[in-house]
Short mmCIF file of C-alpha atoms in Angstrom, two decimals:
data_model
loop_
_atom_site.label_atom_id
_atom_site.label_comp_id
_atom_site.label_asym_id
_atom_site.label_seq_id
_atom_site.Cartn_x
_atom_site.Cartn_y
_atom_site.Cartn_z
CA UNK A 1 40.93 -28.38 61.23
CA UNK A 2 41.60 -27.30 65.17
CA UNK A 3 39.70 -23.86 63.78
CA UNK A 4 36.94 -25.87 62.57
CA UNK A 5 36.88 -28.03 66.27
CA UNK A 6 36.99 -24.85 67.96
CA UNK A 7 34.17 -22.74 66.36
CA UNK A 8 32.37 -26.32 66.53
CA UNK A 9 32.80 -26.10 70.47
CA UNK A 10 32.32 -22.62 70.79
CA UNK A 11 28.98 -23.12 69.10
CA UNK A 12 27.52 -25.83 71.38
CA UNK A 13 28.34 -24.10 74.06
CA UNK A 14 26.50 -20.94 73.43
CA UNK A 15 23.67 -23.46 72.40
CA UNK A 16 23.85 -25.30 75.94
CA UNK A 17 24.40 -21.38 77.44
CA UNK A 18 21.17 -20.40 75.53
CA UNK A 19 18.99 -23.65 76.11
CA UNK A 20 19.68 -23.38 80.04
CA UNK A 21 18.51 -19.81 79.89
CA UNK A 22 15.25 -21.08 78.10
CA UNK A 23 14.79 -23.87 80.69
CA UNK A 24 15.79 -21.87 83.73
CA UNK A 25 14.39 -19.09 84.55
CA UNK A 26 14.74 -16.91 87.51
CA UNK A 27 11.97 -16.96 90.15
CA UNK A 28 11.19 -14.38 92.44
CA UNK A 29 12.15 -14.76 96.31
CA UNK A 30 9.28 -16.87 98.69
CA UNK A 31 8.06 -14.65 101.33
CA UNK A 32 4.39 -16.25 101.86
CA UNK A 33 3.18 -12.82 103.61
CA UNK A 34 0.99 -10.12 102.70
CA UNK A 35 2.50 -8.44 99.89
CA UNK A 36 5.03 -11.36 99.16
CA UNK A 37 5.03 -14.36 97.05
CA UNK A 38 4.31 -18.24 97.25
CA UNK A 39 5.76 -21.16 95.15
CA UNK A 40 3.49 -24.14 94.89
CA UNK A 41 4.70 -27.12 93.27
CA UNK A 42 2.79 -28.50 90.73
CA UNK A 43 3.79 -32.08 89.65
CA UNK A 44 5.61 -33.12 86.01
CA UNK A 45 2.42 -32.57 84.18
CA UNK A 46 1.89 -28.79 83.24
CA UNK A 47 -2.26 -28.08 84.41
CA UNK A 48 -4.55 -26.44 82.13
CA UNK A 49 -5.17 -23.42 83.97
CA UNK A 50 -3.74 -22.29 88.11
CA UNK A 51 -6.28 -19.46 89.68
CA UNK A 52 -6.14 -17.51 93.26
CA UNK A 53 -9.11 -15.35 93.53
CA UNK A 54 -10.38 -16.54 90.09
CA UNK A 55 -7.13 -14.79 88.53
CA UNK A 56 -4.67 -17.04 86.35
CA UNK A 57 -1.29 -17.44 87.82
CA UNK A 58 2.28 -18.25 86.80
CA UNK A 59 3.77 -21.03 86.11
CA UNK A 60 7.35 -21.88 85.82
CA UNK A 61 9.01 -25.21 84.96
CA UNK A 62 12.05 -26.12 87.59
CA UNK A 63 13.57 -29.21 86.74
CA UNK A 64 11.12 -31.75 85.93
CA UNK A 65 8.64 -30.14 87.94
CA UNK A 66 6.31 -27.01 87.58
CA UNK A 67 5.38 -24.40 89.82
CA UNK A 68 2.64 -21.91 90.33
CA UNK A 69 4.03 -18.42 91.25
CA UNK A 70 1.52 -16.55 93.49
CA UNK A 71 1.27 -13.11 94.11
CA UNK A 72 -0.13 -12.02 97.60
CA UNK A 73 -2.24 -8.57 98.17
CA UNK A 74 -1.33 -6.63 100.82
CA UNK A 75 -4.59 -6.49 102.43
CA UNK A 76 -5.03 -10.12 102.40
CA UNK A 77 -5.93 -11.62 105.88
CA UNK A 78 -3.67 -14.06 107.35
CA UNK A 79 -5.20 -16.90 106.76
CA UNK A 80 -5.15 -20.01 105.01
CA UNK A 81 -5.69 -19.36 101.17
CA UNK A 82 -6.88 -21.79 97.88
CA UNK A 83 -5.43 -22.52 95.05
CA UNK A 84 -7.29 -24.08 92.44
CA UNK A 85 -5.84 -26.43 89.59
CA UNK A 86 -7.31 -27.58 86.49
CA UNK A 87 -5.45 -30.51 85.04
CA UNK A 88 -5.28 -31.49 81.02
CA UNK A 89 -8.24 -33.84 81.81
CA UNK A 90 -10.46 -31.14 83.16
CA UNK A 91 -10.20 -32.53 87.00
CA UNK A 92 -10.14 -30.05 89.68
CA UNK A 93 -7.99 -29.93 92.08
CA UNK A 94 -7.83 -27.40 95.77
CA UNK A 95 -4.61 -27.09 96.91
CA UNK A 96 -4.19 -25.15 100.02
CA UNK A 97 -1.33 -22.40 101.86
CA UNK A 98 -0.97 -20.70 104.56
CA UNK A 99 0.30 -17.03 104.64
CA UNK A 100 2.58 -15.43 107.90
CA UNK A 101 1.81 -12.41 109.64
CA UNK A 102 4.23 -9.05 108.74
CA UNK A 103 4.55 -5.71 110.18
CA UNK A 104 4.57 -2.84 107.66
CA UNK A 105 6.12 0.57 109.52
CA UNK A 106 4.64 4.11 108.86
CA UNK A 107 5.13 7.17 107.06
CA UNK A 108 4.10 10.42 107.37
CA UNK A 109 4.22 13.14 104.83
CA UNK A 110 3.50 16.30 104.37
CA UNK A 111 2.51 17.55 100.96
CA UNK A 112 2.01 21.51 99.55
CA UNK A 113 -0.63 21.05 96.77
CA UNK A 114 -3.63 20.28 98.68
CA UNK A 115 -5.29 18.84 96.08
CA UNK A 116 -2.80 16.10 96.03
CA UNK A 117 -4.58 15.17 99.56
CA UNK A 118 -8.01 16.26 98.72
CA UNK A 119 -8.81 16.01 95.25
CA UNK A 120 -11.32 18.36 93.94
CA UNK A 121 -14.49 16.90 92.21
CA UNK A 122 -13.23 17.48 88.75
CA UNK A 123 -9.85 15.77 89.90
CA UNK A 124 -12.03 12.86 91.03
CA UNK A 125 -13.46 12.33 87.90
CA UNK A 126 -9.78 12.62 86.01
CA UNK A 127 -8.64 10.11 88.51
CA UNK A 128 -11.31 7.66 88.19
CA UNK A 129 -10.72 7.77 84.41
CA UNK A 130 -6.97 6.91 84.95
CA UNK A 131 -7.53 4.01 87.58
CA UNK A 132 -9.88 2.17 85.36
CA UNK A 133 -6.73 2.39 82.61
CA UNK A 134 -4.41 1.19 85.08
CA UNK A 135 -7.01 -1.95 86.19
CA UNK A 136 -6.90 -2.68 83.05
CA UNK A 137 -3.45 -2.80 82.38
CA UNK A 138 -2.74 -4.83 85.60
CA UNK A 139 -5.53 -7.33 84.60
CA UNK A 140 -3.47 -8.02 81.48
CA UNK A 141 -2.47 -11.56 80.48
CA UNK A 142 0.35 -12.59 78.37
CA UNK A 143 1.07 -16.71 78.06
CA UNK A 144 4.65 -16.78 78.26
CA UNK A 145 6.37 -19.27 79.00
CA UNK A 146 9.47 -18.03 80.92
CA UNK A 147 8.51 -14.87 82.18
CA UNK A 148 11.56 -12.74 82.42
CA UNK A 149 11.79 -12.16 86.49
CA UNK A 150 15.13 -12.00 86.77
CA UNK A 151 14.40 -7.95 87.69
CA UNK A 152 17.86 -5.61 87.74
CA UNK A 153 17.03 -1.95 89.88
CA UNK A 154 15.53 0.53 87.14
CA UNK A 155 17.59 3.37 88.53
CA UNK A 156 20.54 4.31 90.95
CA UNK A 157 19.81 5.66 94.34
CA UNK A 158 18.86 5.09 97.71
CA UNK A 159 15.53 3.65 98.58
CA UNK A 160 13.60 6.23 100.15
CA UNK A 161 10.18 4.44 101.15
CA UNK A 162 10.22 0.80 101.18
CA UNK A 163 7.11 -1.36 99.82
CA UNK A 164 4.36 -1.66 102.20
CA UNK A 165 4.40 1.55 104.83
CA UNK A 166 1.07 2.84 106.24
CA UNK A 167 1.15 6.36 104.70
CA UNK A 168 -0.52 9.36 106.17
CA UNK A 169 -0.65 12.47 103.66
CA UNK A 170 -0.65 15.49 106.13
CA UNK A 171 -2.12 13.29 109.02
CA UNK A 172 -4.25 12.12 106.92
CA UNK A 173 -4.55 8.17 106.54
CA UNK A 174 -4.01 6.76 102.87
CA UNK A 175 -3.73 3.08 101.70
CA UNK A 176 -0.48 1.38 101.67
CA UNK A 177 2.35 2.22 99.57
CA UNK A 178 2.43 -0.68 97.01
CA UNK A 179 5.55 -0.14 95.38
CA UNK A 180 9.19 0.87 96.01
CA UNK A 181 10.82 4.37 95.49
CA UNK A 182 14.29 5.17 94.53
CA UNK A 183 15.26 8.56 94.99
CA UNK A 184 17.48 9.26 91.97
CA UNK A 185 18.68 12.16 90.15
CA UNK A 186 16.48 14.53 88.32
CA UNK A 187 17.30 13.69 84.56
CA UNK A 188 18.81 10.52 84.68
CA UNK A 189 18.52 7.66 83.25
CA UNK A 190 15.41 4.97 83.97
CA UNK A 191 15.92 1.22 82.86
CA UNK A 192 13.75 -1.52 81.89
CA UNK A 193 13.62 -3.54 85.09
CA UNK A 194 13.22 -6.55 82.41
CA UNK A 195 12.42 -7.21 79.21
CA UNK A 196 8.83 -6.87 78.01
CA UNK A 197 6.19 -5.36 76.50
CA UNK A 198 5.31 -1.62 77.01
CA UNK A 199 1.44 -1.60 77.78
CA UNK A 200 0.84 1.92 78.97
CA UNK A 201 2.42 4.88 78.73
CA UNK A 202 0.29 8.37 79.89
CA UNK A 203 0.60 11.22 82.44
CA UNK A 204 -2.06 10.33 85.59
CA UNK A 205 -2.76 12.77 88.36
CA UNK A 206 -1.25 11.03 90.93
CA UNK A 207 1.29 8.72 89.26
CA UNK A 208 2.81 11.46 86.95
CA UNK A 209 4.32 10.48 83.61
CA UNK A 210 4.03 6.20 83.88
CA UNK A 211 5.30 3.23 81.92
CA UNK A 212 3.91 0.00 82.03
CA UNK A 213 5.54 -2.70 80.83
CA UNK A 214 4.40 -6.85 80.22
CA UNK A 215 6.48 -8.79 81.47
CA UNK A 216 4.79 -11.62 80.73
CA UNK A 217 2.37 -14.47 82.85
CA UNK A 218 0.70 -11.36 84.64
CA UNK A 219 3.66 -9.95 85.67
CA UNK A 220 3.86 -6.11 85.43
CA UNK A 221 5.57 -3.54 86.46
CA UNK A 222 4.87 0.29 86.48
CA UNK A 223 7.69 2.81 87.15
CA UNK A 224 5.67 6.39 87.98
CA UNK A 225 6.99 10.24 88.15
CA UNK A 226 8.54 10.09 85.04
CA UNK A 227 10.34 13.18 83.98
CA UNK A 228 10.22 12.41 80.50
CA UNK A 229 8.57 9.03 78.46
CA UNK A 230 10.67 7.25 75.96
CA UNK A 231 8.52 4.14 75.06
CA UNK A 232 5.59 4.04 73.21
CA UNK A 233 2.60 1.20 73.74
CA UNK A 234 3.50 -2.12 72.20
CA UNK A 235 6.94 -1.30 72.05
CA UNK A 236 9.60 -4.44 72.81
CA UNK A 237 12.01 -3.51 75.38
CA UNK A 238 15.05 -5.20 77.16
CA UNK A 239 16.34 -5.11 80.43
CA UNK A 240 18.40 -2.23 81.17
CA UNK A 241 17.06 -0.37 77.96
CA UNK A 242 16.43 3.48 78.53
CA UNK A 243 12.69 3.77 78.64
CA UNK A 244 12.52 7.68 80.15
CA UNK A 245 14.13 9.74 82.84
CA UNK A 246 13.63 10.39 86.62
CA UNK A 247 11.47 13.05 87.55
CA UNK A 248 8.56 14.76 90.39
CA UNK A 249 5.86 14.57 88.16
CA UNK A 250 2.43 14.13 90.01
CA UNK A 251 2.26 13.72 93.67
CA UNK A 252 6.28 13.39 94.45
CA UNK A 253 7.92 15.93 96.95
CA UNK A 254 11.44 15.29 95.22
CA UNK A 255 12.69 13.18 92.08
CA UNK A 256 12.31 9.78 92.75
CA UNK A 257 10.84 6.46 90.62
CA UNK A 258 7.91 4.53 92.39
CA UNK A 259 8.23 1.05 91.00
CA UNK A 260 5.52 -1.03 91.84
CA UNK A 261 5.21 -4.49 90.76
CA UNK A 262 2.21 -6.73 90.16
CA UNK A 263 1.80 -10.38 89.97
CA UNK A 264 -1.93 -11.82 88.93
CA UNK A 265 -2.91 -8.54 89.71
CA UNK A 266 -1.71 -8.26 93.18
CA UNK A 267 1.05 -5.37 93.96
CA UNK A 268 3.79 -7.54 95.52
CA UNK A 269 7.46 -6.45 97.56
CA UNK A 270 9.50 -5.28 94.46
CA UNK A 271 12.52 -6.81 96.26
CA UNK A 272 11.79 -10.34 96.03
CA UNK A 273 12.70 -10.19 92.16
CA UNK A 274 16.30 -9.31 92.72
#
């Protein structure tokens, strides 16, 4: 009888353990900047559809309340930005937020394979090719309804260049870096920042050997410089599953992982998901 009690107990808890995970999921950090993220509450009532820039955005139930999770592009001007709801009903709704200036610092390197600079035309072409996969891939929409953004690091090391630096490739200016590289071993081991959906896997001119994974509402990331690719597309993964193994591949100048992260197809601070 006090066996049956206790398995009886140890059963609703898990259950209460489970259901809170359900009901509570992890957000990422606020930072309403360029390149950061903005929570808007929503109200009780869950709207038919939440768009910046025409793009669907996430939304996450906290408490009794939801909230629209809203990725911010780098080059967006400080200014104040729109948010439009559709309700259940089909009324409209503008809500409105302001973003805060931030300072990005800079980053010069220098790089041996010139065409890693200055591309030749038959390099263009290849690369053209691979950024309309990639588009794609960040355009992708998945209707969770928890996203899982509770993000662990992918792989151990030091962060070499931070999300957001003005890079110039042999004095030469080149758009903001839009992810976040960890300079890790050669060979070892690259995790699943969260659980998901592989959507791309391929080896791009600049990028290297890349995963992509779904995480789920828009929310994507894509780890680059792979030295080897252990997913396939569609593949489910979980967080801290092996998916490949750090490499240079593409334009690196050492091993390292670029991990850039997207949010309704804006590439957002990495850092605000953990």
């Amino acid at each position: 009888m006090c066996r049956l009690i206790l398995n009886l107990v140890t059963a609703i808890t898990l259950t209460m353990v489970f259901c809170s995970t359900l009901t509570a999921a992890p957000i990422p950090r606020m930072e309403a900047v360029p390149g950061g993220v903005v929570h808007i509450p929503l109200g009780p009532e869950k709207p038919k559809r939440v768009e910046y820039h025409h793009r669907p955005v996430m939304l996450i139930k906290k408490g009794p309340n939801w909230t629209a999770i809203v990725g911010i592009a780098l080059a967006t001007p400080v200014k104040t930005q729109n948010l439009m709801v559709t309700a259940v009903n089909g009324e409209q709704t503008t809500l409105q937020f302001d973003l805060h200036d931030k300072s990005y610092k800079s980053q010069h390197i220098t790089l041996k394979n010139k065409r890693q600079v200055n591309p030749t035309s038959l390099d263009l072409k290849r690369i053209r090719r691979e950024k309309k996969q990639m588009i794609k891939a960040f355009q992708h929409w998945s209707p969770n309804i928890n996203p899982d953004s509770a993000f662990i690091l992918p792989a151990k090391g030091p962060f070499s260049s931070p999300f957001g630096l003005r890079r110039f490739f042999n004095g030469e200016p080149r758009k903001p870096h839009s992810g976040l590289d960890i300079a890790a071993d050669e060979g070892s081991p690259l995790k699943a920042p969260a659980s998901g959906r592989i959507l791309l896997t391929g080896h791009f001119f600049f990028n290297g050997n890349t995963v992509m994974i779904d995480h789920g509402q828009g929310l994507i990331s894509m780890l680059c410089h792979l030295q080897q690719i252990d997913v396939e597309p569609g593949q489910m993964v979980h967080q801290g599953e092996r998916i490949g193994r750090v490499g240079h591949t593409g334009r690196a100048t050492g091993p390292h992982v670029h991990w850039s992260v997207s949010l309704n197809n804006n590439r957002i601070d990495p850092t605000l998901f953990f």
